Amino acid sequence: MGKIIALANQKGGVGKTTTTINLAASLATLEKKVLVVDADPQANASSGLGVDIKSIDCSIYECLINQSDIREAIYTTDIDGLDIIPSHIDLVGAEIEMLNLENREKIMKQALEPMKSEYDYILIDCSPSLGLITINALTAADSVIIPVQCEYFALEGISKLLNTIKIIKTKLNPSLEIEGFLLTMFDSRLRLANQIYDEVKRHFQELVFKTIIQRNVKLSEAPSHGIPAILYDAESTGAKNHLALANEIINRNSK
């Protein structure tokens, strides 16, 4: 049975999409079958994995709003064993359209349920908000990875996200766990980055991943080529960091 992991933080620019793309590619490289669900209207995970957004007929939007068959929305990528359900700008309006639907918080869960037996990992890239689509993602997920940027306002907003997770756990998804806090954009030369790391570690202890994602030019360049860092430059720090993260997640989940 596969595991659904949402990557969420309502703060923008913390590395959610970069982590989703590169973690998915690393898990696939380690011979896991992986599905990425792009639940962000900006569709950056889709284009970052080489999907031409203009030419897709079926996206996560159609699956949520029209109850289209989820299999019709699955596209392959350049990496063996890595598939994606792309997003679309229409997703912006989906939250309003979903308001009148029955069981509106569980639509994504119902759509993804049949896929759990076909993939080892399903990663959901959430949008930087705590709206209905993100609530759907957290209701569908078994666990959540929270990327935390090593910058001054890093911990701001985390309490809000944790509160949302707590509410979802109480009302919608009692089995939701925190997979871990992931420190991103880490620059060891900056004292501030080290202070943030210490603070996150002090707050969340065992929940912080041992792997840290360092600042890396190759990580920023790869999406413009429509490929993850591991295909762009397998020797880059960014590719190695995500491979280490993938290994850490596999080890955690095999215990």
Coordinates of C-alpha atoms in Angstrom, one line a residue, residues 116-239:
K116 CA -2.5 3.9 -3.3
S117 CA -2.1 0.3 -4.5
E118 CA -0.3 1.3 -7.7
Y119 CA 2.4 3.6 -6.2
D120 CA 4.8 3.4 -3.4
Y121 CA 4.7 7.2 -2.7
I122 CA 2.2 9.8 -3.8
L123 CA 3.5 13.4 -3.2
I124 CA 1.1 16.3 -3.1
D125 CA 2.5 19.7 -3.8
C126 CA 0.2 22.1 -2.0
S127 CA -0.4 25.8 -2.8
P128 CA 0.9 28.4 -0.4
S129 CA -2.4 28.9 1.3
L130 CA -4.6 27.0 3.8
G131 CA -7.6 27.0 1.6
L132 CA -10.0 24.1 0.6
I133 CA -7.6 22.5 -1.8
T134 CA -4.8 22.3 0.8
I135 CA -7.4 21.0 3.3
N136 CA -8.3 18.3 0.7
A137 CA -4.6 17.4 0.3
L138 CA -4.1 17.1 4.1
T139 CA -7.3 15.1 4.4
A140 CA -6.1 12.7 1.7
A141 CA -2.5 12.4 3.1
D142 CA -1.1 9.9 5.5
S143 CA 1.6 12.4 6.5
V144 CA 2.9 15.9 5.8
I145 CA 6.4 17.3 5.2
I146 CA 6.7 20.9 6.2
P147 CA 9.6 22.7 4.4
V148 CA 11.1 25.5 6.5
Q149 CA 13.2 28.1 4.9
C150 CA 16.3 29.1 6.9
E151 CA 15.4 32.7 7.1
Y152 CA 14.3 35.3 9.7
F153 CA 10.5 34.7 9.5
A154 CA 10.9 31.0 9.1
L155 CA 8.9 30.0 12.2
E156 CA 6.2 32.6 11.6
G157 CA 3.1 30.9 10.3
I158 CA 4.1 27.4 11.4
S159 CA 1.9 27.6 14.4
K160 CA -1.0 28.4 12.1
L161 CA -0.2 25.4 9.9
L162 CA 0.2 23.1 13.0
N163 CA -3.2 24.4 14.2
T164 CA -4.8 23.5 10.8
I165 CA -3.2 20.1 11.0
K166 CA -4.6 19.6 14.5
I167 CA -8.1 20.5 13.3
I168 CA -7.9 18.2 10.3
K169 CA -6.7 15.4 12.6
T170 CA -9.6 16.0 14.9
K171 CA -12.3 16.4 12.3
L172 CA -11.3 14.9 9.0
N173 CA -8.2 12.7 9.1
P174 CA -7.3 11.2 12.5
S175 CA -4.4 9.2 11.1
L176 CA -2.5 12.3 9.7
E177 CA 1.0 12.5 11.0
I178 CA 3.9 14.9 10.6
E179 CA 6.5 13.2 8.4
G180 CA 9.0 15.8 9.3
F181 CA 10.2 19.4 9.2
L182 CA 12.6 19.9 6.3
L183 CA 15.1 22.8 6.5
T184 CA 15.5 24.3 3.0
M185 CA 17.8 27.0 1.4
F186 CA 20.4 26.4 4.1
D187 CA 23.6 28.5 3.8
S188 CA 26.0 27.3 6.5
R189 CA 28.1 30.5 6.1
L190 CA 25.2 32.5 7.6
R191 CA 25.0 32.7 11.4
L192 CA 21.2 33.3 11.0
A193 CA 20.8 30.0 9.1
N194 CA 22.5 28.1 11.9
Q195 CA 20.4 29.9 14.5
I196 CA 17.1 29.0 12.7
Y197 CA 18.3 25.4 12.5
D198 CA 19.0 25.3 16.2
E199 CA 15.6 26.8 17.0
V200 CA 13.6 24.5 14.7
K201 CA 15.5 21.5 16.2
R202 CA 14.8 22.7 19.8
H203 CA 11.1 23.1 19.0
F204 CA 10.5 20.0 17.0
Q205 CA 13.3 17.7 18.0
E206 CA 12.9 14.2 16.5
L207 CA 10.5 15.6 13.9
V208 CA 13.3 17.5 12.1
F209 CA 14.8 15.6 9.1
K210 CA 18.6 14.9 9.5
T211 CA 18.9 15.9 5.8
I212 CA 19.2 19.6 5.2
I213 CA 18.6 21.1 1.7
Q214 CA 21.4 23.5 1.0
R215 CA 21.2 26.6 -1.2
N216 CA 22.2 25.4 -4.7
V217 CA 22.2 27.1 -8.0
K218 CA 21.6 23.9 -9.9
L219 CA 18.3 23.4 -8.0
S220 CA 17.1 26.8 -9.2
E221 CA 18.2 26.2 -12.8
A222 CA 16.8 22.7 -13.3
P223 CA 13.1 23.6 -13.5
S224 CA 13.6 26.0 -16.4
H225 CA 14.8 22.9 -18.4
G226 CA 11.7 20.9 -17.3
I227 CA 13.8 18.3 -15.4
P228 CA 14.7 17.6 -11.8
A229 CA 18.2 18.3 -10.5
I230 CA 19.2 14.7 -10.6
L231 CA 18.9 14.7 -14.4
Y232 CA 20.3 18.2 -14.8
D233 CA 23.4 17.6 -12.7
A234 CA 23.5 14.4 -10.6
E235 CA 26.7 15.5 -8.9
S236 CA 25.2 18.8 -7.7
T237 CA 24.7 19.4 -4.0
G238 CA 20.9 19.8 -4.6
A239 CA 20.6 16.4 -6.2

